[in-house]
Short mmCIF file of C-alpha atoms in Angstrom, two decimals:
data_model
loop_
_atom_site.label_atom_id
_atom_site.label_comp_id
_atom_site.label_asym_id
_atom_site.label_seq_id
_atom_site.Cartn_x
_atom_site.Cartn_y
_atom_site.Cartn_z
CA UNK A 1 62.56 36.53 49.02
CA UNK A 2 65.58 35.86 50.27
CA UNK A 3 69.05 35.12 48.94
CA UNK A 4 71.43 31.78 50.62
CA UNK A 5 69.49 32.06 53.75
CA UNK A 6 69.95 36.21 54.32
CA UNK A 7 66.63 38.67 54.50
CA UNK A 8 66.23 40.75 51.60
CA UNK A 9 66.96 44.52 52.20
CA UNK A 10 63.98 46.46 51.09
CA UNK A 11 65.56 49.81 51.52
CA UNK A 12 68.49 51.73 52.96
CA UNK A 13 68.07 55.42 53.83
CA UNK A 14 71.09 57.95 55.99
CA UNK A 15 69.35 60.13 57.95
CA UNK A 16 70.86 62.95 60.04
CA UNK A 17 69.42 65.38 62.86
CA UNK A 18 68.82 68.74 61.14
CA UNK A 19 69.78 71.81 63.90
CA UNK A 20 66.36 73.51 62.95
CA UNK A 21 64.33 70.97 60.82
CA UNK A 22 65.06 67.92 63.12
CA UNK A 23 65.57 64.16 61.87
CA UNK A 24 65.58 64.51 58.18
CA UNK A 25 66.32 61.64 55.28
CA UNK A 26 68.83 62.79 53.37
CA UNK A 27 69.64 60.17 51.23
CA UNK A 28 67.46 56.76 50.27
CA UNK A 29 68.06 53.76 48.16
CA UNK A 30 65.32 52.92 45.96
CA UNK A 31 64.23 56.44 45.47
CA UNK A 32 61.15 57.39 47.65
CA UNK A 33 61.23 54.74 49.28
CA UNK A 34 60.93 56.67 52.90
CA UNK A 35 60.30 60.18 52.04
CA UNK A 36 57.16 59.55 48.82
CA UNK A 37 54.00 59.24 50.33
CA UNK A 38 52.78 57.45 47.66
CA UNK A 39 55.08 53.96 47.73
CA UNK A 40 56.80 54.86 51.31
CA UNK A 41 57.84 51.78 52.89
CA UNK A 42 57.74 53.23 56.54
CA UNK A 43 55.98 56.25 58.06
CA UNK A 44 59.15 58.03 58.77
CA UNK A 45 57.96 60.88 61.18
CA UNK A 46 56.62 58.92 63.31
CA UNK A 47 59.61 56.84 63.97
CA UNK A 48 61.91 59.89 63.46
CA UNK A 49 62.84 60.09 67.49
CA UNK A 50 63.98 56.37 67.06
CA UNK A 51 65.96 57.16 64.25
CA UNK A 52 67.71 60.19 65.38
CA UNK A 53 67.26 59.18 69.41
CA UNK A 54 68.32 60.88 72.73
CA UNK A 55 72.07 60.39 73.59
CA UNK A 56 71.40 57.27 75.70
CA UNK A 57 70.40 54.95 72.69
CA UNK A 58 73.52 56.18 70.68
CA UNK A 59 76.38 53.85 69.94
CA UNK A 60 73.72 50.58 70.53
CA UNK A 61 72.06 48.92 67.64
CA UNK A 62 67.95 50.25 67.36
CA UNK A 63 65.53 47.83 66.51
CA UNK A 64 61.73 49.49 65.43
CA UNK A 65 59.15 47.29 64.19
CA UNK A 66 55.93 48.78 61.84
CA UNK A 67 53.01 47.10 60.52
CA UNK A 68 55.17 46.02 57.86
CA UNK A 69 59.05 46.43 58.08
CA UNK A 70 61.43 45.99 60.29
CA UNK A 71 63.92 48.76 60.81
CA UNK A 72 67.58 48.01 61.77
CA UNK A 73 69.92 51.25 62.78
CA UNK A 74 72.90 51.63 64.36
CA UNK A 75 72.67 55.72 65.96
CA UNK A 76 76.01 57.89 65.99
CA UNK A 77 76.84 60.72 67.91
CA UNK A 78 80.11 62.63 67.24
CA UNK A 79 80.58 65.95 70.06
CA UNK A 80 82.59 68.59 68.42
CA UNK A 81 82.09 72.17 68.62
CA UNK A 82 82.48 72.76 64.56
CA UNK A 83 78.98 71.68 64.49
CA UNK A 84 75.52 73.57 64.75
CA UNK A 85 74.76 72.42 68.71
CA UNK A 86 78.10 71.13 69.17
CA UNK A 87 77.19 67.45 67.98
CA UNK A 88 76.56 65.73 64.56
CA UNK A 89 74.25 62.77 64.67
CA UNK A 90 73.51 60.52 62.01
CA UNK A 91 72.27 56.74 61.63
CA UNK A 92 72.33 54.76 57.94
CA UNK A 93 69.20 52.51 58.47
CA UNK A 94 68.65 49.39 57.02
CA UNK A 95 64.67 48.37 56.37
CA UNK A 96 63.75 44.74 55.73
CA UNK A 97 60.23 42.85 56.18
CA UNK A 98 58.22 43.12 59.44
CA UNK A 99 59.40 39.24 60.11
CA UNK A 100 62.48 38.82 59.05
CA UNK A 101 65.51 37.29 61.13
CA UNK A 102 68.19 39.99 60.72
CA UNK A 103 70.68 38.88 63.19
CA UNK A 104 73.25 38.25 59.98
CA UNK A 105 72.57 41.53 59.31
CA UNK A 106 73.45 43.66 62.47
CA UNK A 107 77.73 42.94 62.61
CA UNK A 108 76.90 45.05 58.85
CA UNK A 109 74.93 47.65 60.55
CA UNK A 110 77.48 48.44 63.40
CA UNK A 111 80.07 48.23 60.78
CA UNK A 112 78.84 50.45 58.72
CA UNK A 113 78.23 52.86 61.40
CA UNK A 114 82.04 52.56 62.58
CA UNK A 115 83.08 53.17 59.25
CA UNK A 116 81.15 56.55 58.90
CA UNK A 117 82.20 57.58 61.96
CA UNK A 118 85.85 56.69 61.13
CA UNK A 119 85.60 58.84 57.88
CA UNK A 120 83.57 62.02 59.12
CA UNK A 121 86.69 62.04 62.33
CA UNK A 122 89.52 61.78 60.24
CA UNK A 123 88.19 63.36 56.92
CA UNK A 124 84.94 65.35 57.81
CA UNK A 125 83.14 63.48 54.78
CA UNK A 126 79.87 63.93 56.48
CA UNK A 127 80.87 67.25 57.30
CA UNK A 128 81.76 68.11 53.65
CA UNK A 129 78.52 68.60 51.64
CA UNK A 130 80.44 67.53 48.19
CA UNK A 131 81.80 64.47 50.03
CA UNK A 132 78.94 63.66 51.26
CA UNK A 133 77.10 63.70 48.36
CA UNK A 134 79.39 60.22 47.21
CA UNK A 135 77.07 58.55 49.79
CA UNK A 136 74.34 58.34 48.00
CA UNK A 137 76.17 56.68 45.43
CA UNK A 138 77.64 53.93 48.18
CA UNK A 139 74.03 53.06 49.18
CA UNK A 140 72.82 51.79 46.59
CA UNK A 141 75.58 49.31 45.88
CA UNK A 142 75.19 48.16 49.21
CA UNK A 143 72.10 47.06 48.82
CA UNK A 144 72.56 45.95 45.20
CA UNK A 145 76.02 43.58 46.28
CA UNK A 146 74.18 42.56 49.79
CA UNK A 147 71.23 41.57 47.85
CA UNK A 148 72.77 39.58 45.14
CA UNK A 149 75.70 38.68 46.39
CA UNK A 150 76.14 38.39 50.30
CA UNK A 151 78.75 40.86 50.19
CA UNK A 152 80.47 44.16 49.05
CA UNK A 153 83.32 46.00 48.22
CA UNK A 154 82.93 49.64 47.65
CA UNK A 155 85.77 52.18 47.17
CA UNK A 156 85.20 55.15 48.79
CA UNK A 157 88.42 57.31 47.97
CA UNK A 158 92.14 56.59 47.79
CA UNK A 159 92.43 55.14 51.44
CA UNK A 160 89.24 53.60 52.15
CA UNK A 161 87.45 50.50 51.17
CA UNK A 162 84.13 49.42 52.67
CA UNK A 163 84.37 45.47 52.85
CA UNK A 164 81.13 43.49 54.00
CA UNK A 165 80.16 39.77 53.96
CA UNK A 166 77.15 38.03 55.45
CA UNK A 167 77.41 35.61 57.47
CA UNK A 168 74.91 32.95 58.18
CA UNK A 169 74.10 32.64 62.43
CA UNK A 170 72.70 29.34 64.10
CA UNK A 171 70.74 28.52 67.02
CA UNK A 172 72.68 27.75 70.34
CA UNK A 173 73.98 23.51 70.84
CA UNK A 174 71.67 21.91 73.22
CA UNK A 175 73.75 20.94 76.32
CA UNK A 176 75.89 17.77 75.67
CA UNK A 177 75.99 15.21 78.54
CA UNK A 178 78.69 12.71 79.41
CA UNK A 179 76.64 9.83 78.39
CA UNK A 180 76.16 10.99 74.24
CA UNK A 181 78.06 9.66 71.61
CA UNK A 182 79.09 12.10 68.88
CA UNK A 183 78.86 10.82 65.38
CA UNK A 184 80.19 12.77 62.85
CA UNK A 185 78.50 14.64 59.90
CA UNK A 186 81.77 15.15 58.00
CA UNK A 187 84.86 13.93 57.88
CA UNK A 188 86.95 16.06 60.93
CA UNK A 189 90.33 15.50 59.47
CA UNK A 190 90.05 17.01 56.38
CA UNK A 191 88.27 20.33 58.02
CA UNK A 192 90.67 19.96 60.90
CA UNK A 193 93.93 21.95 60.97
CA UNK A 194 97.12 22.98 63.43
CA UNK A 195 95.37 26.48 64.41
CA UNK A 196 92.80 24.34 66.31
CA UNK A 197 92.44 24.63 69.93
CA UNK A 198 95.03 21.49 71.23
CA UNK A 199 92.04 20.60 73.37
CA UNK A 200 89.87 20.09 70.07
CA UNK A 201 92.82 18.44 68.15
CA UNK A 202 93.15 16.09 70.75
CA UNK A 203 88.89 15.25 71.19
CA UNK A 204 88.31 14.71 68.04
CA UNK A 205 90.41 11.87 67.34
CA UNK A 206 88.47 9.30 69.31
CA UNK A 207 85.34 10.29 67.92
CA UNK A 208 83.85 7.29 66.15
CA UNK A 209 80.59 6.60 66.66
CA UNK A 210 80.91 4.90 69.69
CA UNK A 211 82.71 6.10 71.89
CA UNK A 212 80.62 8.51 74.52
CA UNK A 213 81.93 12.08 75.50
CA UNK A 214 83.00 11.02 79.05
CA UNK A 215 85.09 8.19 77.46
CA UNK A 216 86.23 10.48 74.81
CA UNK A 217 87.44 12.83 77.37
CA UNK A 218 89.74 10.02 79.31
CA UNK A 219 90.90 8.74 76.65
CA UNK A 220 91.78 12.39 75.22
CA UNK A 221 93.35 13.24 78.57
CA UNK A 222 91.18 16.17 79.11
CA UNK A 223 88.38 18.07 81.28
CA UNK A 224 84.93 16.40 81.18
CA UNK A 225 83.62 20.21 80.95
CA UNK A 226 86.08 21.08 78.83
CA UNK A 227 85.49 17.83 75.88
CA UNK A 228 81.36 19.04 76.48
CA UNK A 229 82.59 21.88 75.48
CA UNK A 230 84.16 21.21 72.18
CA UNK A 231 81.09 18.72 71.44
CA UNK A 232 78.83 21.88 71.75
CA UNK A 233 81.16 23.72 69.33
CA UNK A 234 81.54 21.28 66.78
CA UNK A 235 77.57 20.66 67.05
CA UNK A 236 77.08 24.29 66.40
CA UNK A 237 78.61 24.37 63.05
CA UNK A 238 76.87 21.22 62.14
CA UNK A 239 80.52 18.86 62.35
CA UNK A 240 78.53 16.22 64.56
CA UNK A 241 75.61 15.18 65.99
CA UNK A 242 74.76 13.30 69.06
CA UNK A 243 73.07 9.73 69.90
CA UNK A 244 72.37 7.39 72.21
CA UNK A 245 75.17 4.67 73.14
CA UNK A 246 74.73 1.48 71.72
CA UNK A 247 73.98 -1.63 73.63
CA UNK A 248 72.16 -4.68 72.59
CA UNK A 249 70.20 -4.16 76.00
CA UNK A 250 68.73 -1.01 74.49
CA UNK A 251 64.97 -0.65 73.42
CA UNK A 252 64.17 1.32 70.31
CA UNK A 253 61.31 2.04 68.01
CA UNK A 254 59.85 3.31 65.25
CA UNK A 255 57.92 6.86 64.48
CA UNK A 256 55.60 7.69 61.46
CA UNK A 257 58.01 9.15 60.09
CA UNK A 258 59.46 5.79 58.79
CA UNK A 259 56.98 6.10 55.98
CA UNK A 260 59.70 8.52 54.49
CA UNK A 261 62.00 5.49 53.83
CA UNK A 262 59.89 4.27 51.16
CA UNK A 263 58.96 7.76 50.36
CA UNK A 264 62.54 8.97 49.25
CA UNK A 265 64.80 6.43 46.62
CA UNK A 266 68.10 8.43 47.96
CA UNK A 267 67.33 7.37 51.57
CA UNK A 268 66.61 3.55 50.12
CA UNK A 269 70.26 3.51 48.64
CA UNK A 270 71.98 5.69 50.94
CA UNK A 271 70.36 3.13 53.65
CA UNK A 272 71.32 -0.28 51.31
CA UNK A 273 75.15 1.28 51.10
CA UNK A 274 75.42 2.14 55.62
CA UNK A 275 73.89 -1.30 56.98
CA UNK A 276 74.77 -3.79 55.19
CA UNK A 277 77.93 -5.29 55.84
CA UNK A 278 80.96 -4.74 53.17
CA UNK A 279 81.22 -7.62 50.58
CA UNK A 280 77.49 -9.06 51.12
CA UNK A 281 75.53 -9.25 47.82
CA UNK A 282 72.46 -6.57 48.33
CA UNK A 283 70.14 -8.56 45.90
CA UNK A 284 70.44 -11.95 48.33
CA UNK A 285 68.31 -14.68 46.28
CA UNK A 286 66.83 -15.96 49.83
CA UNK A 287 64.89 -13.22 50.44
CA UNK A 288 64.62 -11.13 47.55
CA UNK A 289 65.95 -7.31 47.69
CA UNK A 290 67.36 -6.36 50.62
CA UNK A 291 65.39 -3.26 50.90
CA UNK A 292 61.91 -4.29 51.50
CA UNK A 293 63.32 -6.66 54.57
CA UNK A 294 65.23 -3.44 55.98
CA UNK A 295 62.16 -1.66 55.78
CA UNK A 296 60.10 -4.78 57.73
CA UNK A 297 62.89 -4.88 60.40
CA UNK A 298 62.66 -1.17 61.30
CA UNK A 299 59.18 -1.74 61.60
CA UNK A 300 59.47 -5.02 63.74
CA UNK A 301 61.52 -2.89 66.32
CA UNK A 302 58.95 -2.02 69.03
CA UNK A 303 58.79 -1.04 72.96
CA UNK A 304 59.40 -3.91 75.24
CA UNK A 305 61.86 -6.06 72.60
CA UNK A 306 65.51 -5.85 73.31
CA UNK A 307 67.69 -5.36 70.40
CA UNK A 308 69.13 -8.33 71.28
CA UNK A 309 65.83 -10.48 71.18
CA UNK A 310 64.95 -8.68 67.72
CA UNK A 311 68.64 -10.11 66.43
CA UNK A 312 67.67 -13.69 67.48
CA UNK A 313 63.93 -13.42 66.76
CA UNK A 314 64.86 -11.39 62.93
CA UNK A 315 68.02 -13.92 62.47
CA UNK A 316 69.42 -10.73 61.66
CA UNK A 317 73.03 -11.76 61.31
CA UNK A 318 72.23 -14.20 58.35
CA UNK A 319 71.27 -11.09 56.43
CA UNK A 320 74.60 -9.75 56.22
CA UNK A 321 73.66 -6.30 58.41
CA UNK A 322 75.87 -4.25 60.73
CA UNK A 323 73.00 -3.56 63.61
CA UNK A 324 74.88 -0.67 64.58
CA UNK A 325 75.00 1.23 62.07
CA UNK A 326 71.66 0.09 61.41
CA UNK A 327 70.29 1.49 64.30
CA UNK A 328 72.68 4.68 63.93
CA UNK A 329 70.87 5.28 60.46
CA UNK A 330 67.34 5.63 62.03
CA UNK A 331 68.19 7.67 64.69
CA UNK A 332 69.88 10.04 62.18
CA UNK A 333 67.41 9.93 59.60
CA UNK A 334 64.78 10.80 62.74
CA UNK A 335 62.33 7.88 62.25
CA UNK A 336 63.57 5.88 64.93
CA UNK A 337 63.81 6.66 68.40
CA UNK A 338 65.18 4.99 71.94
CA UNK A 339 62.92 3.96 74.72
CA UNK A 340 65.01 4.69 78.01
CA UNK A 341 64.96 2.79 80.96
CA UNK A 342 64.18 4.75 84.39
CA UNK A 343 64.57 3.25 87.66
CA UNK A 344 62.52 4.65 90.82
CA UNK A 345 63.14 3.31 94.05
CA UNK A 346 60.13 1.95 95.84
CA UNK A 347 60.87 1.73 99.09
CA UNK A 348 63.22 3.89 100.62
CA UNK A 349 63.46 2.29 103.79
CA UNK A 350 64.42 -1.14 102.48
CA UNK A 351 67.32 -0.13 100.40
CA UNK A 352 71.59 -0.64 101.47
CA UNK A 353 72.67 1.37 98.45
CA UNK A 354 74.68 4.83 98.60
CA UNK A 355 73.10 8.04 98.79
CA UNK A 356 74.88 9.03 95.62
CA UNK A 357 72.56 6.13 93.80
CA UNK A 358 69.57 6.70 95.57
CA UNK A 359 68.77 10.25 94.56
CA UNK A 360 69.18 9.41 91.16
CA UNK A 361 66.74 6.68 91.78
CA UNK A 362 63.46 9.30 91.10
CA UNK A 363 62.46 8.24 87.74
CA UNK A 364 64.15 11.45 85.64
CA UNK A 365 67.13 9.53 85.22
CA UNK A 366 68.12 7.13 83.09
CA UNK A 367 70.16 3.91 82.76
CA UNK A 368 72.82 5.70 80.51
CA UNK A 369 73.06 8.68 82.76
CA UNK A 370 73.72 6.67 86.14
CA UNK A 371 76.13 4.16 84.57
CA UNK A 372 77.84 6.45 82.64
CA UNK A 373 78.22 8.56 85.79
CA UNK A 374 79.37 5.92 88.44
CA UNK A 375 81.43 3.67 85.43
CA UNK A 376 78.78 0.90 85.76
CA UNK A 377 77.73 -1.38 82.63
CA UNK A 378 74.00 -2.41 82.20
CA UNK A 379 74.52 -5.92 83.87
CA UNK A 380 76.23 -4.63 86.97
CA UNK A 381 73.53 -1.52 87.39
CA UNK A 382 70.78 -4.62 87.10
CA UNK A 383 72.67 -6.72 89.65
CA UNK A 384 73.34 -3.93 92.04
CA UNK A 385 69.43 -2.81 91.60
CA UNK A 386 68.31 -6.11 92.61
CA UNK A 387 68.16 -6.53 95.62
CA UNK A 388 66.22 -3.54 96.06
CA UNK A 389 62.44 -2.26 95.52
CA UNK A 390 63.35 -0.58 92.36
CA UNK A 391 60.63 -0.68 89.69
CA UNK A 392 61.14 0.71 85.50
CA UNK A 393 59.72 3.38 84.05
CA UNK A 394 60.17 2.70 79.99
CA UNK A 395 59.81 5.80 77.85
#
């Protein structure tokens, strides 16, 4: 089970190297959960040198997977001659399923480990067996607050507080190239504010949909790298996502996935309220509901039938649509997808363009990539291709 996204801790136990004994547990939360033999989450002796582990692993975060649960650890190793071999080492291990994602979870672990280190140099609280004792206590409200409630706040005396929250991680952006358009998933300047990087302040106010990132960065006044950059941040926390550009040349069509449209009401209104056109009637009395010809249009789109053929062929402007946004909604929603346009030159020996075209020319290019790149619309790329043996690759 898990709680907003976070793995659910099945146990926390402090375990500390014993001068004669070894690695022992000295304190668990639930009770017997490492030490019973009976409802023991994890064989602990046989993980023990992980646990308590040779002075290289010390100070790194310690990963060990069972059959069952994963165990997260964070090993500490304080040098001080007031202690039985001159050292004290400890590590408060946190035990979750075998597969679960704890990357939330190991800025808490190294935390926590800081934090007991902090203590035991300035206050000996490890050191102190009465002190100590409080730990057992701090344990298991940890894992109570972490479990229910993402984060913590215990007391531990008159000068320190442990304070932990969860935080969710995502995957790495995908690269951005010069020739996406961001479109944006909220609205940027109510989330935006004057602590922003200037770079970022400036970027995001030509983002509108149409605009691609190489345009966005001239017109921002910035770095090409640099606006990628920002488009890769904001995609990481979910601010924007990235399409094609839009050109009536352009080719698109549909996946199963359109099924989904009729599948899900919300999607038929949220769809009714983006395309069509502000101030057109969505009931029109020549056709019926709107809806149901939406629906037949995305499935009319198909490979080899420019978007602008399907507007003449569809009479699509009598319906009142915007065929940008249109479009924009089916690539969000996922159902519909572009066919690009790759050129591959034939015949290399007939051909009087630059060098700087040509190797582009290998069929793992596409139209938006070279004319974004050289500044080149889709009707001067076709009239400079002419007059040589280049052939298409749709896809």
């Amino acid at each position: 089970m898990e709680q907003q996204g976070f793995p659910r801790l099945l146990s926390i136990f402090y375990s500390e190297f014993h001068p004669v004994q070894g690695p022992k547990v000295l304190f668990e939360v639930p009770e017997g959960s490492i030490t019973s033999k009976e409802i023991q989450l994890i064989d602990f002796d046989a993980i023990s040198e992980f646990i308590i582990p040779k002075a290289a692993l010390c100070g790194r975060k310690v990963s060990i997977t069972t059959a069952s649960s994963k165990v997260v650890g964070y090993p500490v190793t304080i040098e001080d001659r007031k202690y039985e071999r001159n050292a004290l080492m400890f590590n408060l291990c946190f035990v979750f399923d075998r597969d679960a994602d704890t990357c939330s979870y190991e800025p808490v672990v190294k935390k926590m480990a800081g934090v007991l280190r902090a203590l035991e140099v300035e206050s000996e609280f490890l050191h102190d067996s009465k002190a100590k004792q409080s730990l057992q206590g701090i344990i298991e409200q940890l894992m109570e607050d972490l479990n229910n409630y993402c984060e913590c706040q215990i007391p531990i005396n008159a000068a320190n507080t442990i304070n932990l929250k969860l935080f969710p991680t995502y995957p790495n952006p995908p690269t951005v190239a010069d020739y996406q358009v961001p479109v944006c998933t909220v609205n940027l300047e109510t989330v935006a504010d004057l602590a922003w990087d200037m770079t970022m302040q400036k970027v995001i106010r030509h983002i509108n949909g149409i605009n691609h990132v190489k345009r966005i960065a001239e017109m921002a006044d910035v770095d090409y790298g640099m606006a990628r950059k920002c488009m890769e941040h904001l995609l990481y926390y979910g601010c924007i996502m990235m399409v094609d550009i839009f050109q009536f040349s352009n080719i698109y069509s549909v996946k199963p996935s359109v099924r989904r449209l009729i599948e899900y009401e919300s999607w038929q209104n949220e769809c009714l309220s983006y395309v069509v056109k502000p101030g057109m009637n969505p009931l029109l009395e020549t056709i019926g509901p709107l809806f149901p010809k939406i629906f037949s249009l995305y499935c009319s789109l198909k490979h080899g039938l420019p978007l602008k053929e399907w507007v003449i062929e569809n009479k699509v402007e009598e319906l009142g649509i915007d065929v940008r946004r249109f479009v924009s909604f089916g690539v969000i929603k996922g159902f519909l997808f572009r066919v690009q346009k790759y050129p591959v030159l034939v015949d290399d020996r007939r051909c009087n363009l630059p060098q700087s075209i040509r190797r582009l020319l290998n069929g793992k290019h596409h139209y938006d990539e070279i004319c974004t790149l050289f500044g080149y619309s889709v009707t001067e790329m076709d009239g400079l291709l002419s007059s040589s043996n280049v052939k298409f690759i749709y896809r």
